[in-house]
Amino acid sequence: MDFLIDHWRFSDDQATQPEGSPQHIEAGHWYHCQRDAAGVRDWLIANTIPASIVDSLLAEDTRPLFEQYDEQNFLLILRGVNLNDNSDPADMLSVRILYYNGALISSRKIPSKTINTLRNALLDGNGAKSLAELVLGIIDGLNRNIDYYLDLVEDKISAFDDEVELSEELMDTHKALLKIKRFIKPQQYAIDDYLNSSVPLAGSKHLRLRHSVNTITRINETLDFYLSELEIIKGELRQYHAEKMNQNTYLFSVIAAIFLPTSFLTGLLGVNVGGIPGTESPLAFGFFCVGLVAIFALEFWILRRLQFFSNQP
């Protein structure tokens, strides 16, 4: 059974690892499976789990949700940031949790640090004592990792305040938060639905689940705040560049206005036709240059009197 990653039995406030490959799903057990491995679908259906539920558990593309099938059985699909090495945290991994006939079956495609932490705690003998605690541990672990990532984003946003260019890192951070927001908003509703459901696993941890709902709500509010802050930073950078461009355009317009009369004169005297005054005098070119300088000085004086230079945008 290559698809079975881990198998634990919860009884008498102590979790143990049964030996061998379980052919039958038993109540009080946790089965953690690789959902894209061969054989997992057949194993689930062979244990009388309806095909429609198996399809939801193993679906390729899902969003966070909570589905209650009867008084006890339910499916909880959650998302978490991908904190694996050389991975993009915004490529959120999916953790699916099926509680059916007293057994907990979870599936994943990408390894989750949250699940690994819970498994290591069980191996050390200080992990979850029941399936209800295990589900709560998964929810809180995913929230904790999202919080950790958002702390890193907060440091980046503080650095973006000092930038004068719309950097690629700023744009990538904005896109990453949008991708995370896409899943975290429905995740808040899924956890809240689990809290308010009638399943015994949720009822036994009602107060702690309420804290988990408050945490995911705060995470959503933090995401909204960071997205708004990034929009403000981008708007300020665009305004800064627009003002800088306006100043440059204004400066070029003033320079063009200064050179317009002299350009006209030099162009007029530079035409290759007869009748240009001063062609017979060796001093004409010097007088002409002095005249151009005088025109420059007069234009500069007029522009200063009109406060052109002090009225730049």
Tab-separated table of C-alpha atoms in Angstrom, residues 40 134 139 163 192 224 248:
chain	number	residue	atom	x	y	z
A	40	VAL	CA	-5.983	4.717	-2.992
A	134	LEU	CA	-5.956	15.929	15.523
A	139	ILE	CA	-6.562	23.699	11.493
A	163	GLU	CA	11.397	52.541	-2.553
A	192	ASP	CA	-16.895	28.408	10.780
A	224	ASP	CA	-7.122	42.905	3.331
A	248	ASN	CA	10.594	67.255	-16.938
